[in-house]
């Protein structure tokens, strides 16, 4: 039995992103993202219907500002009252789960894919997808970058411009590049 590139991606194994099935899924996401980003705000509402339908799961009261970008959408789960500010991008080759009442500042980026370190394999589109899990009541400051394989605990704060490469415990505040904990006042 042959395992598809999509199945490898979902299983967290090395896969080739230059695959027709994956390309089709990315095209569907681009169409939904385009609809969201180009609809007048009164027609778009909190999230364009095409974008909302793309997500694996989205609570009824999420709000996603335009512009927004995602790679697939099908790997994104959004809890209640999640707010995603303008200019955010979620490259969701891996699963991305965002808990209730979590807020993103403008320009937050989530990158699940890790490209192969071997240049020959990288040039052939070989990558691995690492999940991102963000708890409830988290604040991610503007311009922060969250890399694949990271879990951010409930109530944590990620400072603006931070690059999160490691897990963030519940209630912690991290800042900098790479993000490091600071004492909260």
Short mmCIF file of C-alpha atoms in Angstrom, two decimals:
data_model
loop_
_atom_site.label_atom_id
_atom_site.label_comp_id
_atom_site.label_asym_id
_atom_site.label_seq_id
_atom_site.Cartn_x
_atom_site.Cartn_y
_atom_site.Cartn_z
CA UNK A 1 0.00 0.00 0.00
CA UNK A 2 1.37 3.37 -1.02
CA UNK A 3 1.20 6.21 1.48
CA UNK A 4 0.29 9.57 -0.05
CA UNK A 5 2.28 12.74 0.56
CA UNK A 6 -0.79 14.16 2.31
CA UNK A 7 -0.89 11.17 4.66
CA UNK A 8 2.84 11.56 5.36
CA UNK A 9 2.34 15.26 6.08
CA UNK A 10 -0.54 14.53 8.47
CA UNK A 11 1.50 11.83 10.23
CA UNK A 12 4.44 14.17 10.86
CA UNK A 13 6.74 12.28 8.48
CA UNK A 14 9.00 13.67 5.78
CA UNK A 15 6.95 14.33 2.63
CA UNK A 16 7.24 16.10 -0.71
CA UNK A 17 5.32 19.39 -0.82
CA UNK A 18 5.59 19.35 -4.64
CA UNK A 19 2.64 16.98 -4.89
CA UNK A 20 -0.49 17.39 -7.04
CA UNK A 21 -2.91 16.59 -4.19
CA UNK A 22 -1.20 19.07 -1.85
CA UNK A 23 -1.09 21.65 -4.64
CA UNK A 24 -4.86 21.22 -5.10
CA UNK A 25 -5.43 21.78 -1.36
CA UNK A 26 -3.25 24.91 -1.40
CA UNK A 27 -5.22 26.21 -4.41
CA UNK A 28 -8.49 25.75 -2.49
CA UNK A 29 -6.98 27.67 0.42
CA UNK A 30 -5.79 30.50 -1.86
CA UNK A 31 -9.32 30.86 -3.24
CA UNK A 32 -10.87 30.99 0.25
CA UNK A 33 -8.21 33.42 1.46
CA UNK A 34 -8.76 35.61 -1.59
CA UNK A 35 -12.50 35.70 -0.92
CA UNK A 36 -11.87 36.68 2.69
CA UNK A 37 -9.34 39.37 1.83
CA UNK A 38 -11.34 40.97 -1.00
CA UNK A 39 -14.92 40.92 0.25
CA UNK A 40 -16.21 44.24 1.59
CA UNK A 41 -16.18 44.11 5.41
CA UNK A 42 -19.98 44.13 5.65
CA UNK A 43 -20.19 41.09 3.37
CA UNK A 44 -17.18 39.30 4.87
CA UNK A 45 -18.29 39.57 8.46
CA UNK A 46 -16.02 38.08 11.11
CA UNK A 47 -14.65 35.52 8.64
CA UNK A 48 -15.64 34.99 5.02
CA UNK A 49 -17.86 31.93 4.60
CA UNK A 50 -15.37 30.26 2.24
CA UNK A 51 -12.55 30.70 4.76
CA UNK A 52 -14.65 29.50 7.70
CA UNK A 53 -15.66 26.40 5.70
CA UNK A 54 -12.00 25.65 4.97
CA UNK A 55 -10.94 25.33 8.62
CA UNK A 56 -10.93 21.96 10.37
CA UNK A 57 -12.99 23.60 13.11
CA UNK A 58 -13.89 27.18 13.99
CA UNK A 59 -16.15 28.45 16.75
CA UNK A 60 -19.01 30.67 15.63
CA UNK A 61 -17.55 33.79 17.26
CA UNK A 62 -14.02 33.93 15.80
CA UNK A 63 -12.86 37.15 14.13
CA UNK A 64 -10.19 37.25 11.44
CA UNK A 65 -9.10 40.63 10.10
CA UNK A 66 -8.02 41.02 6.49
CA UNK A 67 -5.54 40.47 5.08
CA UNK A 68 -5.02 36.91 6.28
CA UNK A 69 -3.15 33.98 4.77
CA UNK A 70 -3.01 30.24 5.38
CA UNK A 71 -1.44 27.41 3.39
CA UNK A 72 -4.13 24.76 3.70
CA UNK A 73 -6.67 25.89 6.30
CA UNK A 74 -7.78 22.29 6.80
CA UNK A 75 -5.29 21.88 9.66
CA UNK A 76 -6.49 24.90 11.67
CA UNK A 77 -8.75 24.65 14.74
CA UNK A 78 -9.96 27.91 16.28
CA UNK A 79 -11.63 28.06 19.69
CA UNK A 80 -14.27 30.49 20.94
CA UNK A 81 -13.65 34.24 20.59
CA UNK A 82 -10.28 33.82 18.87
CA UNK A 83 -9.15 37.14 17.37
CA UNK A 84 -6.61 37.25 14.53
CA UNK A 85 -5.44 40.76 13.66
CA UNK A 86 -4.51 42.07 10.19
CA UNK A 87 -1.59 40.62 8.29
CA UNK A 88 -1.39 37.27 10.08
CA UNK A 89 -0.24 34.12 8.28
CA UNK A 90 -0.64 30.53 9.40
CA UNK A 91 1.39 28.11 7.30
CA UNK A 92 -0.50 25.06 8.48
CA UNK A 93 1.18 22.06 6.95
CA UNK A 94 0.92 20.70 10.51
CA UNK A 95 -2.02 21.00 12.84
CA UNK A 96 -2.53 24.42 14.42
CA UNK A 97 -4.85 24.56 17.42
CA UNK A 98 -5.70 27.93 18.96
CA UNK A 99 -7.60 27.96 22.26
CA UNK A 100 -10.53 30.03 23.43
CA UNK A 101 -10.16 33.81 23.82
CA UNK A 102 -6.66 33.86 22.35
CA UNK A 103 -5.67 37.03 20.52
CA UNK A 104 -3.05 37.69 17.84
CA UNK A 105 -1.58 41.12 17.22
CA UNK A 106 -0.98 42.25 13.64
CA UNK A 107 1.50 40.34 11.51
CA UNK A 108 1.76 37.20 13.67
CA UNK A 109 3.24 34.29 11.73
CA UNK A 110 3.01 30.54 12.43
CA UNK A 111 5.32 28.28 10.42
CA UNK A 112 4.69 24.52 10.74
CA UNK A 113 6.93 23.33 7.91
CA UNK A 114 10.59 22.59 8.40
CA UNK A 115 12.46 22.18 5.16
CA UNK A 116 15.11 19.48 4.89
CA UNK A 117 18.62 20.52 5.84
CA UNK A 118 20.14 18.54 2.96
CA UNK A 119 20.13 20.94 -0.02
CA UNK A 120 19.48 18.15 -2.54
CA UNK A 121 16.38 16.95 -0.63
CA UNK A 122 15.26 20.51 0.06
CA UNK A 123 15.41 21.32 -3.67
CA UNK A 124 13.08 18.36 -4.28
CA UNK A 125 10.49 19.83 -1.86
CA UNK A 126 11.14 17.51 1.07
CA UNK A 127 9.85 18.90 4.36
CA UNK A 128 8.27 17.83 7.62
CA UNK A 129 5.23 19.36 9.33
CA UNK A 130 5.39 20.10 13.03
CA UNK A 131 2.20 20.96 14.96
CA UNK A 132 1.58 24.17 16.92
CA UNK A 133 -0.71 24.22 19.94
CA UNK A 134 -1.69 27.53 21.54
CA UNK A 135 -3.76 27.42 24.72
CA UNK A 136 -6.65 29.56 25.87
CA UNK A 137 -6.39 33.21 26.94
CA UNK A 138 -3.03 33.67 25.22
CA UNK A 139 -1.85 37.01 23.83
CA UNK A 140 0.59 36.90 20.90
CA UNK A 141 2.09 40.35 20.26
CA UNK A 142 2.39 41.87 16.81
CA UNK A 143 5.04 40.50 14.49
CA UNK A 144 5.75 37.43 16.63
CA UNK A 145 6.86 34.26 14.84
CA UNK A 146 5.95 30.82 16.18
CA UNK A 147 7.83 27.86 14.77
CA UNK A 148 6.52 24.34 14.32
CA UNK A 149 6.63 21.92 17.21
CA UNK A 150 5.85 24.63 19.78
CA UNK A 151 3.17 24.50 22.48
CA UNK A 152 2.14 27.72 24.23
CA UNK A 153 0.33 27.21 27.52
CA UNK A 154 -2.87 28.85 28.74
CA UNK A 155 -2.62 32.49 29.75
CA UNK A 156 0.87 32.98 28.29
CA UNK A 157 2.04 36.19 26.64
CA UNK A 158 4.39 36.33 23.67
CA UNK A 159 5.93 39.78 23.26
CA UNK A 160 5.81 41.69 19.99
CA UNK A 161 8.49 40.54 17.57
CA UNK A 162 9.42 37.45 19.59
CA UNK A 163 10.58 34.33 17.76
CA UNK A 164 9.21 31.33 19.63
CA UNK A 165 11.35 28.23 19.06
CA UNK A 166 10.54 26.32 22.28
CA UNK A 167 7.47 25.58 24.38
CA UNK A 168 6.08 28.39 26.54
CA UNK A 169 4.66 27.33 29.92
CA UNK A 170 1.18 28.39 31.01
CA UNK A 171 1.18 31.91 32.43
CA UNK A 172 4.71 32.73 31.24
CA UNK A 173 5.72 35.86 29.34
CA UNK A 174 8.40 35.48 26.67
CA UNK A 175 10.16 38.11 24.58
CA UNK A 176 13.09 38.37 22.18
CA UNK A 177 14.79 36.30 19.52
CA UNK A 178 14.86 33.53 20.46
CA UNK A 179 12.01 34.08 22.90
CA UNK A 180 13.02 33.86 26.54
CA UNK A 181 10.94 34.13 29.70
CA UNK A 182 10.82 37.36 31.68
CA UNK A 183 9.29 38.06 35.06
CA UNK A 184 5.82 39.52 34.76
CA UNK A 185 4.90 42.44 36.99
#
